Short mmCIF file of C-alpha atoms and ligand atoms in Angstrom, two decimals:
data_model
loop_
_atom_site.label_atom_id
_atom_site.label_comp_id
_atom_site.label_asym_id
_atom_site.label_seq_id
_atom_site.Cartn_x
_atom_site.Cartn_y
_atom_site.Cartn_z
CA UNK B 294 2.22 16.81 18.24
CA UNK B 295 4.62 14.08 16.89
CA UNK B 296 7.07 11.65 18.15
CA UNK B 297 9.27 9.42 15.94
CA UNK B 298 7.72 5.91 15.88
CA UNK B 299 11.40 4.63 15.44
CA UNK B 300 14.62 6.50 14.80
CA UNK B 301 15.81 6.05 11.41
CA UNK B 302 12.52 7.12 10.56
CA UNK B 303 14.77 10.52 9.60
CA UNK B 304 17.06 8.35 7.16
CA UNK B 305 13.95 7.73 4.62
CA UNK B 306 12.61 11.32 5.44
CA UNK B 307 16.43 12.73 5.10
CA UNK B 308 16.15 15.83 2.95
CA UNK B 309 12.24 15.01 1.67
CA UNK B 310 10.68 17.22 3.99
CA UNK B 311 10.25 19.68 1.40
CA UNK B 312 8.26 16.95 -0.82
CA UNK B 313 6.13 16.07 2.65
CA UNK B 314 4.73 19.93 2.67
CA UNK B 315 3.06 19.19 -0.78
CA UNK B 316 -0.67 19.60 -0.20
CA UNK B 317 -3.92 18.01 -2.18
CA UNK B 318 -4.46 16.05 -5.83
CA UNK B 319 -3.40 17.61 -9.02
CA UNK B 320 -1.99 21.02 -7.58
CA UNK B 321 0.34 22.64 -9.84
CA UNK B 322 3.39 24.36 -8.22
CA UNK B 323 3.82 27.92 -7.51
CA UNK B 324 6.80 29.55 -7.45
CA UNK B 325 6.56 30.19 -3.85
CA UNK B 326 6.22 26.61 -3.10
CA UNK B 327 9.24 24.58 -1.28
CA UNK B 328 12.01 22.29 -3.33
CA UNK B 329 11.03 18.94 -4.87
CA UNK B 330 12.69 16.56 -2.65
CA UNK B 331 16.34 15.66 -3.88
CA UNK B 332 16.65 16.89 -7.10
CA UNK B 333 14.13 15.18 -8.44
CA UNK B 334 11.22 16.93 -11.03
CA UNK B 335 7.66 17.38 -9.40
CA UNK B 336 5.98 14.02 -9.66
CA UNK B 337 3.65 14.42 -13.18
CA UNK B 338 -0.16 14.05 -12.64
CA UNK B 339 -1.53 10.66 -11.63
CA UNK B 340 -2.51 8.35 -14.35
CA UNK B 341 -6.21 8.09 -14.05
CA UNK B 342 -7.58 4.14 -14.22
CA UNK B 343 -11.50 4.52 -13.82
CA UNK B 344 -13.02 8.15 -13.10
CA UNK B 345 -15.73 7.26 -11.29
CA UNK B 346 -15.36 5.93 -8.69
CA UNK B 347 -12.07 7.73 -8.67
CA UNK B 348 -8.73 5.47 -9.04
CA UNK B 349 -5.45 7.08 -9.38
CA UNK B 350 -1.66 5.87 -10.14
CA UNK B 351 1.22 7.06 -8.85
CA UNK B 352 3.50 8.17 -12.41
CA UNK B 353 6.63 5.87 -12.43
CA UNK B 354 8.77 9.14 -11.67
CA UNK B 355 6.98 9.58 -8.75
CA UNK B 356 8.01 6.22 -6.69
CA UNK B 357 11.94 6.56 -6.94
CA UNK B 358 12.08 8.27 -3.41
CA UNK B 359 11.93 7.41 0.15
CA UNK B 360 8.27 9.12 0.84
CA UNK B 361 5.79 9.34 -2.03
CA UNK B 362 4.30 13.09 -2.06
CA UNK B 363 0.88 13.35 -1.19
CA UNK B 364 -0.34 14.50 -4.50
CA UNK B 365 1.62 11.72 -6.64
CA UNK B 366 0.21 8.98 -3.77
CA UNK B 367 -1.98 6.49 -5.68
CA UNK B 368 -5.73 6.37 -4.86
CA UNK B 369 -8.31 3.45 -4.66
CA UNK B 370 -12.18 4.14 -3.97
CA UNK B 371 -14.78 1.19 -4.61
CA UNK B 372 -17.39 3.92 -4.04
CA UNK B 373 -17.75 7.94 -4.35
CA UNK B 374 -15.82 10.13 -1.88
CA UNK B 375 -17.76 11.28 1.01
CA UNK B 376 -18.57 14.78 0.74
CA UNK B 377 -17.51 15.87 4.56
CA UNK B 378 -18.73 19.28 4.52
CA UNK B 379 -18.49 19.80 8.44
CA UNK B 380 -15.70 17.97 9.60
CA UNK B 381 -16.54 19.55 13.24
CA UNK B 382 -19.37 17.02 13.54
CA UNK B 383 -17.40 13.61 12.38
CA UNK B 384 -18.13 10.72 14.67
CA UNK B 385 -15.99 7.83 15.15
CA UNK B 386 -18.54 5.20 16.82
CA UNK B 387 -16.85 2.23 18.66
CA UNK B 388 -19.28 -0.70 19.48
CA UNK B 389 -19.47 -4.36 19.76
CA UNK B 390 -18.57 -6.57 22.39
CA UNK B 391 -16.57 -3.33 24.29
CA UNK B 392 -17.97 -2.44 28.03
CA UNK B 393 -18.47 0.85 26.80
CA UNK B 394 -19.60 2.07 23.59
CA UNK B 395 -17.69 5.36 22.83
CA UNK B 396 -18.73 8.19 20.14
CA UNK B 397 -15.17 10.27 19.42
CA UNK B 398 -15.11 13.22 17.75
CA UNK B 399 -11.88 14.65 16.13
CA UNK B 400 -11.44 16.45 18.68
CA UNK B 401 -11.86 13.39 21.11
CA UNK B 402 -9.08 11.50 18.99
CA UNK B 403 -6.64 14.49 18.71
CA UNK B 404 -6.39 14.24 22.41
CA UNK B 405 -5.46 10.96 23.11
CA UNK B 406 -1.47 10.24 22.96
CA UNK B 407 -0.73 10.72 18.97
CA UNK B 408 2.31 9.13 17.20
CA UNK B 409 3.57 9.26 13.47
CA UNK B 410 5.21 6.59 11.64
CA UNK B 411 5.89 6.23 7.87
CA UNK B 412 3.77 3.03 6.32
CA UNK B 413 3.69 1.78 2.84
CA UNK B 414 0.21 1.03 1.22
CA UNK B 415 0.08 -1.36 -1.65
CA UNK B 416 -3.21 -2.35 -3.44
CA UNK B 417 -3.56 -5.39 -3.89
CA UNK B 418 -4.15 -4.92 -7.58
CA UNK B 419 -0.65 -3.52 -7.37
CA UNK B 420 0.86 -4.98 -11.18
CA UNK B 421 -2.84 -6.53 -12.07
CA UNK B 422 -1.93 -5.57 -15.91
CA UNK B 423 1.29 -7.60 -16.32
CA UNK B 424 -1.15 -10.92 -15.48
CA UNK B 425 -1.38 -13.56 -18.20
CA UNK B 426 -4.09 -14.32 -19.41
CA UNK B 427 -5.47 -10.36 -18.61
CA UNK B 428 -7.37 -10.27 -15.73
CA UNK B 429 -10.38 -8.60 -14.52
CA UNK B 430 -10.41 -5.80 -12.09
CA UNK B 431 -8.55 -2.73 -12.47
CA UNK B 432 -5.47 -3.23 -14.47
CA UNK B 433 -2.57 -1.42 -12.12
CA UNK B 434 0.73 -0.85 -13.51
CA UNK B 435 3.47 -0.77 -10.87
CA UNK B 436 2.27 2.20 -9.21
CA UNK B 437 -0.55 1.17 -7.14
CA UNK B 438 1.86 1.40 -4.05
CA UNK B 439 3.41 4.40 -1.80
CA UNK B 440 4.84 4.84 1.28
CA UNK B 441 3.36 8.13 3.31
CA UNK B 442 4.38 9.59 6.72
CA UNK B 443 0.54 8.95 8.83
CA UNK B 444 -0.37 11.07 11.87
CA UNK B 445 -2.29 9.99 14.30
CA UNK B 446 -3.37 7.54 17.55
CA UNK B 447 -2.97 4.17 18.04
CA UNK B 448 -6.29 2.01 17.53
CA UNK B 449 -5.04 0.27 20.80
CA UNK B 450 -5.63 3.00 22.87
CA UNK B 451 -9.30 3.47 21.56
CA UNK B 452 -10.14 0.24 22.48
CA UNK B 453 -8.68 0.30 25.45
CA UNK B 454 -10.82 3.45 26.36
CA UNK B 455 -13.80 1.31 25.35
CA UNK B 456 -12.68 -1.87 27.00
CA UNK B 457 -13.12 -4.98 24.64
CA UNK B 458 -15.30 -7.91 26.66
CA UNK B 459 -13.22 -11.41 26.42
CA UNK B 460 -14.32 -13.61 24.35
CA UNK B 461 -13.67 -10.74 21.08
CA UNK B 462 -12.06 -11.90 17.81
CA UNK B 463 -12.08 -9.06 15.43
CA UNK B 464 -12.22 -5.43 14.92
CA UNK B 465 -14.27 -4.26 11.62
CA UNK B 466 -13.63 -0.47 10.00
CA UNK B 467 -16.29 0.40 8.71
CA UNK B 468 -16.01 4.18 5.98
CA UNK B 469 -18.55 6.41 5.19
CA UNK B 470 -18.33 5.34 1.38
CA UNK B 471 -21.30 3.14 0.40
CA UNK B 472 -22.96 1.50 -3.05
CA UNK B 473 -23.85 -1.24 -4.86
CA UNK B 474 -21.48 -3.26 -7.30
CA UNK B 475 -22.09 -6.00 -9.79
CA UNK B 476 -18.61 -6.67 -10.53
CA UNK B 477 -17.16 -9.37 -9.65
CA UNK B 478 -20.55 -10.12 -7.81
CA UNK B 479 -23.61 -8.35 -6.91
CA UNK B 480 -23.41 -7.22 -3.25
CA UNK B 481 -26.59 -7.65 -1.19
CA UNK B 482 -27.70 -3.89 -1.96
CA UNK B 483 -26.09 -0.42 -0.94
CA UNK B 484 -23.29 -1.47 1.57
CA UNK B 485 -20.22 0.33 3.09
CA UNK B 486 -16.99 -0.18 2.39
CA UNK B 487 -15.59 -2.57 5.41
CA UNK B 488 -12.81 -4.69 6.65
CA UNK B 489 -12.07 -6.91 9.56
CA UNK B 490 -8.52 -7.71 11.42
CA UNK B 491 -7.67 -9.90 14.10
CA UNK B 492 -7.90 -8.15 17.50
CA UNK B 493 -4.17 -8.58 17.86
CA UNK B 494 -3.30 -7.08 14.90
CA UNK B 495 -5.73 -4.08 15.49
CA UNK B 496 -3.64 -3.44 18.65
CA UNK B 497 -0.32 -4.00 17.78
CA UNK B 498 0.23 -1.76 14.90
CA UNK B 499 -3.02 -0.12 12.94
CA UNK B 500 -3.20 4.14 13.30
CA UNK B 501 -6.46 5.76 13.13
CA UNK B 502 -4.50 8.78 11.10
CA UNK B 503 -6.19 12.66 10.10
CA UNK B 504 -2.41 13.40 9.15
CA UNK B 505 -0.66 12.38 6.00
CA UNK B 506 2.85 13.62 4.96
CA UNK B 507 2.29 16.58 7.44
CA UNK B 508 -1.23 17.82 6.29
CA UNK B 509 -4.49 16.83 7.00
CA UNK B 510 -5.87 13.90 5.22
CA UNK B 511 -7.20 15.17 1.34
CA UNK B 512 -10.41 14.01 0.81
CA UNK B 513 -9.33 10.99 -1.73
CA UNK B 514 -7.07 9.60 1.24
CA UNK B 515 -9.81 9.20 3.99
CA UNK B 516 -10.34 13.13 4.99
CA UNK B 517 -11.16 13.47 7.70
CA UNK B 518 -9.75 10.18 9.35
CA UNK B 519 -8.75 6.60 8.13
CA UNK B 520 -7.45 3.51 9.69
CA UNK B 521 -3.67 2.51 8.52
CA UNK B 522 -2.63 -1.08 8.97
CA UNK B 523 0.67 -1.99 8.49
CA UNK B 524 2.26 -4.43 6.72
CA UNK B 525 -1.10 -5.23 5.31
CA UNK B 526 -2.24 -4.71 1.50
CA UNK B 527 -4.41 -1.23 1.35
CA UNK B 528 -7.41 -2.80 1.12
CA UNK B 529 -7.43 -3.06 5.10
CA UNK B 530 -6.76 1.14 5.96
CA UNK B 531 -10.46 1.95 5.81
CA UNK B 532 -10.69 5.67 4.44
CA UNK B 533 -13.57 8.12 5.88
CA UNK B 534 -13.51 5.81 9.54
CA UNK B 535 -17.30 6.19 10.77
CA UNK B 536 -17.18 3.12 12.84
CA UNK B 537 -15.35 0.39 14.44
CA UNK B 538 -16.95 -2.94 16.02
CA UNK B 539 -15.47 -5.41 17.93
CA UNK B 540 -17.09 -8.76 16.90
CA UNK B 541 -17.07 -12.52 18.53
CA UNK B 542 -17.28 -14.28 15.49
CA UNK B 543 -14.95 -13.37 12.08
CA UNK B 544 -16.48 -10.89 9.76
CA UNK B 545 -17.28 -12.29 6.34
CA UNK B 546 -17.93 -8.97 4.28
CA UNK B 547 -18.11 -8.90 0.78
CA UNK B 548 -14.27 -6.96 0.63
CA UNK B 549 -12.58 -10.16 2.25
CA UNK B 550 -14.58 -12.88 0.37
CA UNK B 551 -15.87 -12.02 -2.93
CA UNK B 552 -13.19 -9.51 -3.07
CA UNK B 553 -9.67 -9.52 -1.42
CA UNK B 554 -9.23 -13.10 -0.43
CA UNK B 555 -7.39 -15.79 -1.82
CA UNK B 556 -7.11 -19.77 -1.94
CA UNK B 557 -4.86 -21.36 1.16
CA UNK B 558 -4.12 -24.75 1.24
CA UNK B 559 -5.88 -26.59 4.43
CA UNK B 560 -6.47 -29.80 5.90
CA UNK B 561 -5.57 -30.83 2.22
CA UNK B 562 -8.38 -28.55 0.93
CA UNK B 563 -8.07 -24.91 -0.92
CA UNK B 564 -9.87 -22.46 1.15
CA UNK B 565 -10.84 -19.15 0.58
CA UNK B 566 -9.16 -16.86 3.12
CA UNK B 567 -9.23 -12.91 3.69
CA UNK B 568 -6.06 -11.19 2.16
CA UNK B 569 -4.11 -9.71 4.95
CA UNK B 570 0.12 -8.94 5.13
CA UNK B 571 1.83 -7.71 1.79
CA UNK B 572 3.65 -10.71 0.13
CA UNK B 573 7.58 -10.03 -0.20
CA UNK B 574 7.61 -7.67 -3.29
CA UNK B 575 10.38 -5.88 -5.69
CA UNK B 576 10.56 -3.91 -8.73
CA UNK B 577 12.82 -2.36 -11.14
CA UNK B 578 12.39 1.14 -11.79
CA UNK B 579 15.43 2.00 -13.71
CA UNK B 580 16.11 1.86 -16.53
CA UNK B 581 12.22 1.57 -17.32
CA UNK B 582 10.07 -0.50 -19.41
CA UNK B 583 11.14 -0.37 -22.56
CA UNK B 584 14.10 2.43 -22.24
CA UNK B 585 17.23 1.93 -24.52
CA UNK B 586 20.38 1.78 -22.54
CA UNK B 587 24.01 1.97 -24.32
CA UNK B 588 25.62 -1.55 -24.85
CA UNK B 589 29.22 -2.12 -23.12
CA UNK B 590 28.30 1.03 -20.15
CA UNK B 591 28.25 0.02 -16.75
CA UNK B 592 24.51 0.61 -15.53
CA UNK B 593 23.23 1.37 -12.39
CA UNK B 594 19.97 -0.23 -11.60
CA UNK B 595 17.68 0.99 -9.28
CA UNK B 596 14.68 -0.56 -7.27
CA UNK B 597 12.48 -1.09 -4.18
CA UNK B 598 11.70 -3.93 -2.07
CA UNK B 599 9.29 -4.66 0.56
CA UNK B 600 7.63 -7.01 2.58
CA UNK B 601 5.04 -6.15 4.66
CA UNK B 602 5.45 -7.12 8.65
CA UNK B 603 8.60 -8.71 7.83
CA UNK B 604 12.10 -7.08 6.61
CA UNK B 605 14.07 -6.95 3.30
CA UNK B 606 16.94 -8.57 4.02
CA UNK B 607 18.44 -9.50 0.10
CA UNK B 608 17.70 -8.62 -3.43
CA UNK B 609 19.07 -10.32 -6.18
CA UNK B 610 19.12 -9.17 -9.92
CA UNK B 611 19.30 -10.57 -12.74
CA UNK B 612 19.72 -8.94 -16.60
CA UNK B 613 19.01 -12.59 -18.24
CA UNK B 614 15.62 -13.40 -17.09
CA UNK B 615 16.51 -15.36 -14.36
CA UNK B 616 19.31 -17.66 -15.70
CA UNK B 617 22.14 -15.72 -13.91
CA UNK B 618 21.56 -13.46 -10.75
CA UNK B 619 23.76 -10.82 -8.47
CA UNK B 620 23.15 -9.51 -5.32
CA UNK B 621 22.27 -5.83 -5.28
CA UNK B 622 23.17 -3.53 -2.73
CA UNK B 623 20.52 -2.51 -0.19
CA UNK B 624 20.30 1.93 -0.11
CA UNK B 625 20.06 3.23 3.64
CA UNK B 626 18.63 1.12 6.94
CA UNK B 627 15.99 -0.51 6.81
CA UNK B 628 12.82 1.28 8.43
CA UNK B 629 9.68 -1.10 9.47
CA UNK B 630 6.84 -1.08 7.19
CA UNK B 631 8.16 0.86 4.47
CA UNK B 632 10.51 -0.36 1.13
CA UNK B 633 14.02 -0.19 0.96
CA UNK B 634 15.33 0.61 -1.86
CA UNK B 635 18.28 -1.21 -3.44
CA UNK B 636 21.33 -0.87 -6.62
CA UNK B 637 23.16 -2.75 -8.45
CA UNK B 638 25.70 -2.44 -11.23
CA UNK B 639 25.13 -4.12 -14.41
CA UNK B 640 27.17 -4.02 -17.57
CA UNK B 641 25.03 -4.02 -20.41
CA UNK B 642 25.81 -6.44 -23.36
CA UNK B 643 28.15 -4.77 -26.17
CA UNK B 644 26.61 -6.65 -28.51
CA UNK B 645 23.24 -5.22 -27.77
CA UNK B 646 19.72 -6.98 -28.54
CA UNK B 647 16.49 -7.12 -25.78
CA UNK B 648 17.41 -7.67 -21.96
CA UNK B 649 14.80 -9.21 -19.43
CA UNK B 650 15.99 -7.09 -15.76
CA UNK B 651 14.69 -9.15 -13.22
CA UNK B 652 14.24 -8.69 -9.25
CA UNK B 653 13.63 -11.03 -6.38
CA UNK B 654 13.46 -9.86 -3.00
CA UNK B 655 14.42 -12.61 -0.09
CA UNK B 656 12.75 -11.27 3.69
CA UNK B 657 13.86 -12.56 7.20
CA UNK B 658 11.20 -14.67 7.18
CA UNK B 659 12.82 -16.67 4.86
CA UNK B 660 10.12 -16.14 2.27
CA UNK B 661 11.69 -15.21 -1.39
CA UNK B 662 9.40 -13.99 -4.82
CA UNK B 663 8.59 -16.12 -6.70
CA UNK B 664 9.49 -16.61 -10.70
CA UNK B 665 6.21 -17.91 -11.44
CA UNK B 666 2.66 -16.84 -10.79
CA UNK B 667 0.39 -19.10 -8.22
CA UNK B 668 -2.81 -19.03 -9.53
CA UNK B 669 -4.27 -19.71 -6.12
CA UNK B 670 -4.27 -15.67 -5.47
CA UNK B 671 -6.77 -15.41 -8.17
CA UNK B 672 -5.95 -11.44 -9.34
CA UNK B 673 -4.43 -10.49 -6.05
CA UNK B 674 -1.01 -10.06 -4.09
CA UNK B 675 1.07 -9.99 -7.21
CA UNK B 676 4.47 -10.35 -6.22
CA UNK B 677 5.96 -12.98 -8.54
CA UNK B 678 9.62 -11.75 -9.92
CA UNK B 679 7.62 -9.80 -13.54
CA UNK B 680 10.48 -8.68 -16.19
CA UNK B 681 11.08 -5.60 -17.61
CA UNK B 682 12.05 -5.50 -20.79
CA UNK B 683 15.09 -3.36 -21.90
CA UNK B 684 16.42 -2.59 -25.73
CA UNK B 685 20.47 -2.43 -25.46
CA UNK B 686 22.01 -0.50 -28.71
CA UNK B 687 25.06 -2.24 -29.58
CA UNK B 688 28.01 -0.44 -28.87
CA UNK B 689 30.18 1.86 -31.19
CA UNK B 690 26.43 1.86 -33.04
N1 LIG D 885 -13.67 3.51 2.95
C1 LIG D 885 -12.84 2.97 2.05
N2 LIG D 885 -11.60 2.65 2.45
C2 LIG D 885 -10.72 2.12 1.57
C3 LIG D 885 -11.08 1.86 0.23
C4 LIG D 885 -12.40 2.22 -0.17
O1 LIG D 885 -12.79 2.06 -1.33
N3 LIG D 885 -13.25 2.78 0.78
N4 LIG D 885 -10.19 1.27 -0.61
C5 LIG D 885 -9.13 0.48 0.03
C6 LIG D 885 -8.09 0.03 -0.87
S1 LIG D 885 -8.44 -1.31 -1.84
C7 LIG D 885 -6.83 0.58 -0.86
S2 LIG D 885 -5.60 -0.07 -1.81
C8 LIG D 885 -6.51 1.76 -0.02
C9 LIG D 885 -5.95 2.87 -0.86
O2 LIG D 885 -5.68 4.00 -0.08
P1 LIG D 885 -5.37 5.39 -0.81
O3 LIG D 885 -6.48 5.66 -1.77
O4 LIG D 885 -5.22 6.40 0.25
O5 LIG D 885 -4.07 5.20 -1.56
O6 LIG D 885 -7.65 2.24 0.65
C10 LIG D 885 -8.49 1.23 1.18
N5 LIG D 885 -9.48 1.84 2.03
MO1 LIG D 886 -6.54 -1.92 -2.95
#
């Protein structure tokens, strides 16, 4: 039922199709189950943040390759999962300023055109716990992020089916998922979870997806159908998709004001805006926080780098934190929407002692991370270059 959203799609799924057949949370392997993908272990369990509601990160080992296996894929609910004990009778309403309203069942969706395209999803807590001073919120390591192969059709063509009226703005997701919070504010009662997006970004690229990696949705992941934006932080790929409105005016929901917005400069004046594209993001994942590497070897450090709508197009490291930098090499093509991940070769001091790795991603926008942390995106979009600290035995020790 799928066709290749773009052709070196099969360079970041090149010999992880084995990983993609994986199937639901926690599953041990069986002996009668497919290779890990490229010689790497099975991904350990996820590291569990909160219980209840249910919030899940990927394990470091996990994030090294091209696709992140469904059942090492990190997992954020505000709420409790939707228990969706007869799929058969899912409806996805479409209403709003449209010329017809439309009720789709899965069946409905499955016939329209489908496509599948790989997408990374970062939370926008993504690194929350290497803020200074601590911050509230779930504290995320680095592995609040993934990158997943979604199945499905193209938002655009549902409202095209339903015909949006002029004069339309936005297009709000609403999920199944609903309840009250206190934290960081009360919300006005029981509410769903829901998000807004400019009408032309709900055309150009957002997937109402059942498929993920191959298999249907699992039920922590939006079974039996979610919205994927991307380019945009997670927050935005409504899980459990019961409706979709097409609004006038901008929505101002409680996820993209008390929650998931940030302070833009305007007219001279900070402003509270809704969060939207991923900021231009990297990380070092080897040699790991806190790993002892052997002073005088040559080292080979490994990473990923992303940046949302735009592409990766440099990554510098740097083993001093930040006085000195090299450019690392970029690792395959780049493929829209996803990381890339890079190398570089580093010669660790003979003399040994504690090395700050560093890693700043430059995108063809021209944007680069920054060193520093802008306060201005309050506990969100946190992107700033953050070290990881090494131990370097001296050599001949
Ligand atoms: N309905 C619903 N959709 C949701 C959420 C939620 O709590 N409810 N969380 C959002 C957030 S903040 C993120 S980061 C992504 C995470 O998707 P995942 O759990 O599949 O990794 O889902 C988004 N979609
Ligand atoms: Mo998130």
């Amino acid at each position: 039922m799928t066709t290749p959203a773009h052709p070196s799609r099969r360079d970041l799924l090149g010999g992880l199709a084995a990983g993609l057949a994986a199937t639901g949370l926690g599953r041990t392997s069986r002996a009668d189950d497919p290779p890990t993908p490229t010689g790497s272990r099975p991904p350990a369990a996820l590291i569990v943040r909160e219980s209840d509601p249910t919030n899940l990160e990927s394990p470091p080992e996990a994030l090294a390759s091209g696709v992140t296996p469904t059942e090492a894929f990190y997992v954020r609910n505000h709420f409790a999962v939707p228990n969706v004990a007869d799929p058969a009778s899912w409806m996805v309403e479409v209403a709003g300023a449209v010329r017809e309203p439309l009720t789709l069942g899965l069946d409905d969706l499955r016939r329209l055109p489908t496509i599948s395209r790989p997408a990374l999803l970062e939370c926008a807590g993504n690194g929350r716990v290497f803020l200074v001073p601590k911050a509230r919120g779930l504290l995320w390591g680095k592995g609040a992020v993934g990158v997943a192969e979604w199945g499905g059709v193209p938002l655009a063509a549902i409202l095209d089916r339903a015909g949006v009226e002029p004069g339309a703005a936005e297009v709000i997701l609403e999920g199944a998922d609903s309840g009250a919070l206190t934290d960081p504010m009360q919300t006005p009662g029981v509410i769903p979870y829901a998000r807004s997006l400019p009408l032309a970004k709900a055309r150009a690229d957002v997937l109402l997806a059942w498929e993920m990696n191959g298999r249907p949705l699992t039920p922590e992941h939006g079974f039996p159908v979610r919205a994927i934006v991307p380019g945009w932080y997670g927050m935005a790929s409504v899980k459990w998709l019961r409706r979709v409105v097409v609004a006038r005016e901008p929505f101002r929901g409680y996820f993209q004001t008390l929650e998931y917005s940030t302070f833009v400069r305007r007219d001279g004046l900070k402003s509270l805006q809704p969060l939207t594209q991923n900021a231009v993001n990297s990380q070092v994942l080897a040699p790991g926080r806190g790993e002892a590497v052997a002073g005088g070897a040559e080292y080979r450090v490994r990473g990923r780098a992303w940046a949302g709508e735009a592409e990766v197009v440099a990554v510098e490291f740097s083993a001093d934190g930040g006085r000195s930098w090299a450019n690392a090499e970029l690792v395959g093509e780049a493929v829209p929407f996803t990381w890339r991940l890079w190398e570089c070769s580093w010669h660790a001091p003979r003399q040994g002692g504690e090395c700050r790795l560093l890693a700043r991603a430059r995108d063809d926008r021209g944007r680069v991370q920054p060193l520093e942390r802008d306060p201005d995106l309050r506990s969100y979009a946190i992107h700033h270059a953050i070290p990881t600290v090494v131990t370097v035995r001296p050599a001949g020790a």
